Coordinates of C-alpha atoms and ligand atoms in Angstrom, one line a residue:
M16 CA -16.8 -42.3 120.0
D17 CA -17.6 -39.0 121.8
T18 CA -15.1 -37.0 119.9
D19 CA -16.4 -38.4 116.7
R20 CA -19.9 -37.2 117.4
E21 CA -18.6 -33.8 118.5
R22 CA -16.7 -33.4 115.3
H23 CA -19.7 -34.4 113.4
S24 CA -22.0 -31.9 115.1
A25 CA -19.4 -29.2 114.7
R26 CA -19.3 -29.8 111.0
E27 CA -23.1 -29.7 110.9
T28 CA -23.2 -26.4 112.7
A29 CA -20.7 -24.9 110.3
F30 CA -22.8 -26.2 107.4
Y31 CA -25.9 -24.7 109.0
L32 CA -24.2 -21.3 109.4
F33 CA -23.0 -21.4 105.9
T34 CA -26.3 -22.3 104.3
Q35 CA -28.1 -19.7 106.5
Q36 CA -25.5 -17.1 105.4
S37 CA -24.7 -16.2 109.0
L38 CA -20.9 -16.9 108.9
P39 CA -18.8 -14.3 110.7
A40 CA -18.0 -11.6 108.2
C41 CA -16.3 -8.3 107.9
K42 CA -19.0 -5.6 107.7
P43 CA -17.3 -2.3 107.3
V44 CA -19.3 0.8 108.2
L45 CA -18.3 3.5 105.8
T46 CA -18.7 6.6 107.9
P47 CA -18.0 9.9 106.2
G48 CA -14.7 10.3 108.0
W49 CA -13.4 7.0 106.6
V50 CA -14.5 7.7 103.1
I51 CA -12.9 11.1 103.0
A52 CA -9.7 9.7 104.5
I53 CA -9.5 6.9 101.9
F54 CA -10.1 9.3 99.0
L55 CA -7.5 11.7 100.3
F56 CA -5.0 8.9 100.7
M57 CA -5.6 7.8 97.2
G58 CA -5.1 11.3 95.8
V59 CA -1.9 11.8 97.8
I60 CA -0.4 8.5 96.5
F61 CA -1.6 8.5 92.9
I62 CA -0.7 12.1 91.9
P63 CA 3.1 11.9 92.8
V64 CA 3.4 8.4 91.3
G65 CA 1.7 9.7 88.1
L66 CA 4.0 12.8 87.9
V67 CA 7.1 10.6 88.4
T68 CA 5.9 8.3 85.6
L69 CA 5.2 11.1 83.3
R70 CA 8.6 12.6 83.9
A71 CA 10.3 9.3 83.1
S72 CA 8.3 9.1 79.8
H73 CA 9.2 12.6 78.8
C74 CA 12.9 12.0 79.3
V75 CA 12.8 9.4 76.5
V76 CA 13.8 10.7 73.1
E77 CA 12.1 9.1 70.2
I78 CA 12.4 9.6 66.4
V79 CA 9.8 7.9 64.2
D80 CA 10.1 7.8 60.4
R81 CA 7.4 6.3 58.2
Y82 CA 9.1 5.1 55.1
D83 CA 6.8 2.6 53.3
I84 CA 5.3 5.2 50.9
D85 CA 8.4 7.5 50.4
C86 CA 10.5 4.5 49.5
V87 CA 8.5 3.7 46.5
P88 CA 9.5 5.8 43.5
E89 CA 6.9 8.3 42.3
S90 CA 6.3 6.5 39.1
S91 CA 5.3 3.3 40.9
R92 CA 3.1 4.8 43.6
M93 CA -0.1 4.0 41.7
D94 CA 0.7 0.3 41.9
K95 CA 2.9 -0.4 44.8
V96 CA 2.1 -4.1 45.0
S97 CA 3.6 -4.9 41.6
Y98 CA 6.6 -2.7 42.4
I99 CA 7.4 -4.6 45.6
R100 CA 6.8 -7.9 44.0
D101 CA 9.2 -7.2 41.1
D102 CA 12.5 -8.7 42.3
S103 CA 14.4 -7.2 39.4
I104 CA 14.1 -3.7 40.8
P105 CA 16.6 -2.8 43.6
K106 CA 14.8 -1.7 46.7
N107 CA 17.4 0.5 48.2
C108 CA 16.2 3.7 49.8
S109 CA 17.9 6.4 51.9
R110 CA 16.2 8.2 54.7
F111 CA 17.5 11.1 56.9
M112 CA 16.7 11.2 60.5
K113 CA 17.5 14.4 62.4
V114 CA 18.2 14.2 66.1
H115 CA 16.3 16.9 67.9
K116 CA 17.5 16.2 71.4
Y117 CA 20.6 14.5 72.8
M118 CA 20.2 10.8 72.8
K119 CA 22.2 8.7 75.2
A120 CA 23.3 5.2 74.3
P121 CA 22.0 2.5 74.1
I122 CA 19.6 3.7 71.4
Y123 CA 17.1 1.1 70.5
I124 CA 16.2 0.5 66.8
Y125 CA 12.7 -0.8 66.2
Y126 CA 10.7 -1.4 63.1
Q127 CA 7.0 -0.7 63.6
L128 CA 4.3 -2.3 61.6
D129 CA 0.7 -1.0 61.6
N130 CA -2.4 -2.8 60.6
Y131 CA -0.6 -6.1 60.8
Y132 CA -2.7 -8.7 62.6
Q133 CA -0.1 -11.0 64.0
N134 CA -2.8 -12.1 66.4
H135 CA -5.1 -13.7 63.9
R136 CA -6.1 -17.1 65.1
R137 CA -4.9 -19.1 62.1
Y138 CA -1.6 -17.2 62.0
V139 CA -0.8 -17.6 65.7
K140 CA -1.5 -21.3 65.6
S141 CA 0.6 -21.9 62.5
R142 CA 3.9 -23.0 64.1
S143 CA 5.4 -26.1 65.6
D144 CA 7.1 -25.5 69.0
K145 CA 8.3 -29.1 69.1
Q146 CA 10.1 -28.7 65.9
L147 CA 11.6 -25.4 66.8
L148 CA 13.1 -26.9 70.0
D149 CA 14.2 -30.4 69.0
G150 CA 16.2 -31.3 65.9
Q151 CA 14.9 -34.9 66.0
K152 CA 11.3 -33.7 65.6
Y153 CA 11.6 -31.9 62.3
H154 CA 8.8 -34.0 60.9
D155 CA 6.4 -32.5 63.5
T156 CA 4.7 -30.1 61.1
S157 CA 1.0 -31.0 61.5
S158 CA 0.2 -27.7 63.3
C159 CA 1.9 -25.6 60.6
Q160 CA -0.9 -25.4 58.0
P161 CA -0.7 -24.1 55.4
V162 CA 3.1 -24.0 55.3
E163 CA 4.1 -27.5 56.3
S164 CA 6.2 -28.9 53.6
N165 CA 7.5 -28.3 50.1
N166 CA 8.3 -31.0 47.6
N167 CA 7.2 -33.5 50.1
R168 CA 9.9 -32.5 52.6
P169 CA 9.2 -30.8 55.8
I170 CA 10.1 -27.1 56.2
V171 CA 12.1 -26.0 59.2
P172 CA 10.9 -23.7 60.7
C173 CA 7.4 -24.4 59.4
G174 CA 4.3 -22.4 59.6
L175 CA 3.0 -19.0 58.6
I176 CA 4.7 -17.0 61.3
A177 CA 8.2 -18.1 60.3
W178 CA 7.3 -17.9 56.6
S179 CA 6.3 -14.2 56.9
L180 CA 9.5 -13.1 58.6
F181 CA 10.2 -9.4 58.2
N182 CA 13.0 -8.8 55.7
D183 CA 13.7 -5.1 55.5
T184 CA 17.3 -4.2 56.5
F185 CA 18.8 -1.0 57.9
E186 CA 22.2 0.5 57.9
F187 CA 23.0 3.7 59.8
I188 CA 25.6 6.4 58.8
R189 CA 26.5 9.5 60.7
E190 CA 28.9 12.1 59.3
G191 CA 30.2 9.7 56.7
A192 CA 31.1 7.0 59.2
E193 CA 29.0 3.9 59.7
L194 CA 27.2 3.7 63.1
K195 CA 27.8 0.3 64.6
V196 CA 24.6 -1.6 65.3
N197 CA 24.6 -4.4 67.8
R198 CA 22.2 -7.0 66.6
K199 CA 23.0 -9.5 69.4
N200 CA 20.8 -10.1 72.5
I201 CA 17.7 -8.6 70.9
A202 CA 15.5 -11.7 71.7
W203 CA 14.4 -12.9 75.1
K204 CA 17.0 -15.0 76.8
S205 CA 14.4 -17.6 77.8
D206 CA 13.3 -17.9 74.2
R207 CA 16.8 -18.5 73.0
G208 CA 17.5 -21.0 75.8
H209 CA 14.3 -22.9 76.0
K210 CA 12.1 -22.5 72.9
F211 CA 14.5 -22.5 70.0
G212 CA 17.0 -25.4 69.7
K213 CA 20.7 -25.3 69.5
N214 CA 20.7 -28.3 67.2
V215 CA 17.9 -27.2 64.9
Y216 CA 18.9 -25.7 61.5
P217 CA 16.7 -24.1 58.9
F218 CA 15.9 -26.6 56.1
N219 CA 13.9 -26.2 52.9
F220 CA 12.8 -22.8 54.1
Q221 CA 11.4 -20.2 51.8
N222 CA 11.8 -22.6 48.9
G223 CA 8.2 -22.5 47.7
T224 CA 6.8 -20.5 44.7
L225 CA 5.3 -17.8 46.9
I226 CA 7.9 -16.2 49.2
G227 CA 6.5 -14.6 52.3
G228 CA 9.5 -12.9 53.8
G229 CA 13.1 -13.2 54.9
K230 CA 15.4 -16.1 54.4
L231 CA 17.5 -17.8 57.0
N232 CA 21.1 -18.9 56.9
P233 CA 20.9 -22.7 57.0
E234 CA 24.3 -22.9 58.8
I235 CA 23.2 -21.1 61.9
P236 CA 21.0 -22.9 64.5
L237 CA 17.6 -21.4 65.3
S238 CA 18.7 -20.5 68.8
D239 CA 21.0 -17.9 67.3
Q240 CA 18.6 -16.6 64.6
E241 CA 17.5 -13.7 66.8
D242 CA 15.5 -11.9 64.2
L243 CA 13.3 -15.0 63.8
I244 CA 13.0 -15.4 67.5
V245 CA 11.9 -11.8 67.9
W246 CA 9.4 -12.1 65.0
M247 CA 7.9 -15.3 66.4
R248 CA 7.0 -13.8 69.7
T249 CA 3.8 -12.7 68.1
S250 CA 2.3 -9.3 68.9
A251 CA -1.1 -9.0 70.6
L252 CA -2.1 -5.8 68.8
P253 CA -2.2 -4.8 65.2
S254 CA 0.3 -2.0 65.7
F255 CA 3.6 -3.2 67.1
R256 CA 7.3 -2.6 67.4
K257 CA 10.0 -5.2 67.2
L258 CA 13.6 -4.7 68.2
Y259 CA 16.1 -4.7 65.4
G260 CA 19.3 -3.8 67.2
R261 CA 21.0 -1.2 69.4
I262 CA 23.3 1.7 68.5
E263 CA 25.9 1.9 71.3
E264 CA 27.0 5.5 70.7
D265 CA 25.4 8.7 71.9
L266 CA 23.8 10.9 69.3
D267 CA 24.1 14.7 69.6
V268 CA 21.5 17.4 68.9
D269 CA 21.4 18.2 65.2
D270 CA 23.2 15.1 64.1
V271 CA 21.7 13.7 61.0
V272 CA 21.6 9.9 60.7
V273 CA 21.4 8.6 57.2
V274 CA 19.5 5.3 57.0
N275 CA 20.2 3.1 54.0
L276 CA 17.4 0.6 54.0
T277 CA 16.2 -2.1 51.7
N278 CA 12.4 -1.9 51.4
N279 CA 11.6 -5.5 50.7
Y280 CA 8.7 -6.4 52.9
N281 CA 5.3 -6.3 51.3
T282 CA 2.8 -4.4 53.5
Y283 CA 1.2 -2.7 50.5
S284 CA -1.1 -5.5 49.6
F285 CA -3.0 -5.2 52.9
G286 CA -2.6 -1.5 53.6
G287 CA 0.0 -1.9 56.3
K288 CA 2.5 0.9 57.3
K289 CA 6.2 0.5 58.0
K290 CA 8.0 2.8 60.4
L291 CA 11.6 3.0 61.7
V292 CA 11.9 4.1 65.3
L293 CA 15.0 5.2 67.2
S294 CA 14.4 5.5 70.9
T295 CA 16.3 5.8 74.2
S296 CA 14.9 4.2 77.3
S297 CA 14.2 5.2 80.9
W298 CA 13.9 3.1 84.0
L299 CA 10.3 2.6 83.0
G300 CA 11.0 1.5 79.4
G301 CA 10.0 3.5 76.3
K302 CA 8.0 6.6 75.7
N303 CA 4.4 6.1 76.9
D304 CA 2.4 8.8 78.6
F305 CA -0.7 6.6 79.3
L306 CA 0.3 5.3 82.7
G307 CA 1.3 8.7 83.9
H308 CA -1.9 10.3 82.7
A309 CA -4.0 7.5 84.2
C310 CA -2.4 7.9 87.6
V311 CA -2.8 11.6 87.6
F312 CA -6.4 11.4 86.5
V313 CA -7.3 8.8 89.2
G314 CA -5.4 10.9 91.9
C315 CA -7.1 14.1 90.9
S316 CA -10.6 12.5 90.8
S317 CA -10.0 11.0 94.3
L318 CA -8.9 14.3 95.6
T319 CA -11.9 16.2 94.2
L320 CA -14.3 13.6 95.6
A321 CA -12.6 13.9 99.0
I322 CA -13.0 17.7 99.0
I323 CA -16.7 17.5 97.9
F324 CA -17.4 14.9 100.5
M325 CA -15.6 17.0 103.1
L326 CA -17.7 20.1 102.3
L327 CA -20.9 18.1 102.3
H328 CA -20.0 16.6 105.6
V329 CA -19.2 19.9 107.2
K330 CA -22.4 21.5 105.8
Y331 CA -24.9 18.8 106.5
R332 CA -23.4 17.2 109.6
R333 CA -25.8 14.9 111.5
P334 CA -25.6 12.0 114.0
Y335 CA -25.3 8.5 112.5
G336 CA -28.1 5.9 112.8
D337 CA -30.8 8.6 113.4
T338 CA -34.0 6.7 112.6
S339 CA -36.0 9.8 112.2
Y340 CA -34.5 10.1 108.7
L341 CA -36.0 6.9 107.5
P342 CA -38.8 7.6 105.0
W343 CA -41.5 5.8 106.9
N344 CA -40.6 7.7 110.0
R345 CA -40.5 10.9 108.0
K346 CA -44.1 10.4 106.7
S347 CA -45.4 10.4 110.2
F348 CA -43.4 13.6 110.7
S349 CA -45.2 15.5 108.0
G350 CA -48.6 13.7 108.5
Ligands
NAG9 C1 11.1 -10.1 51.3 O1 9.7 -10.4 51.5 C2 8.8 -10.3 50.4 C3 7.4 -10.6 50.9 O2 7.0 -9.7 51.9 C4 9.3 -11.1 49.3 O3 8.4 -10.9 48.2 C5 10.7 -10.8 48.9 O4 11.1 -11.6 47.9 C6 11.6 -10.9 50.1 N1 12.9 -10.4 49.7 C7 14.0 -10.8 50.2 C8 15.3 -10.2 49.7 O5 14.1 -11.7 51.0

């Protein structure tokens, strides 16, 4: 009985302390010494980290080639959309990429699309994860509007994302010999293992009157259709790169890589751009200076603040908690 009452009153006290906002709390006093030390510490940490990050980014060699305009013959440049829609015209195109700095294998091949909103709400939702994973559930296409079925039969894989699969192809030649491109292992392992089924085969795909993009080999299960898996990991931003393959040979300075591509994919109707990117990688990934610049910027600002505060502290040193500095006390001073 007694312990019960004690527990009860203890709870009441705690509740009282909480409602009266008088719980024990950490109340740091930011004295000038502490503030200066913290800013100094931040500067000392951030600047070297930023420089190391920038260095990693600068070590990455990248070649970018925009080909969507140059690959349309001059005579068709006025009306690119009807050119790309005309299936009777061959869409082959050759590009030359000059290597300006030694590139160490593996060299990643990406295609980059700009102004392509893979993050649009209706686009992102237009897929059926159940169907992609499980061969028994090929009827599960209700979430795939507006590309659910064709001739009353379900489409596998259904939905806008799969329908709009990128379908440009690239071949690489150096000094007359073909550069081998490894197109395996370009998708996430977890996607291959857990999101795209080993017993799901494309069916009735790209059979409609309006063809949105690439076709799929109906003999290969979805878990091995890596281009599709890469494409279906939708991008959050309207400019994005997707992995196409890897070149597993080094490229030397002044090598010229001839790219024979087929320019199939229609980005002309919405003003998109297509680029081909060859890039090496560092321990930090691809070429991106943002992180490095951000770190250096934060470090330098902290250091500057630390120095300013230090000077102010030395120049206008005074005891802490001196009540004569309070305005109401100061008034009596002057008055
Ligand atoms: C490639 O995709 C476009 C749509 O972007 C389509 O019109 C064309 O027929 C496709 N070509 C091939 C060869 O798959």
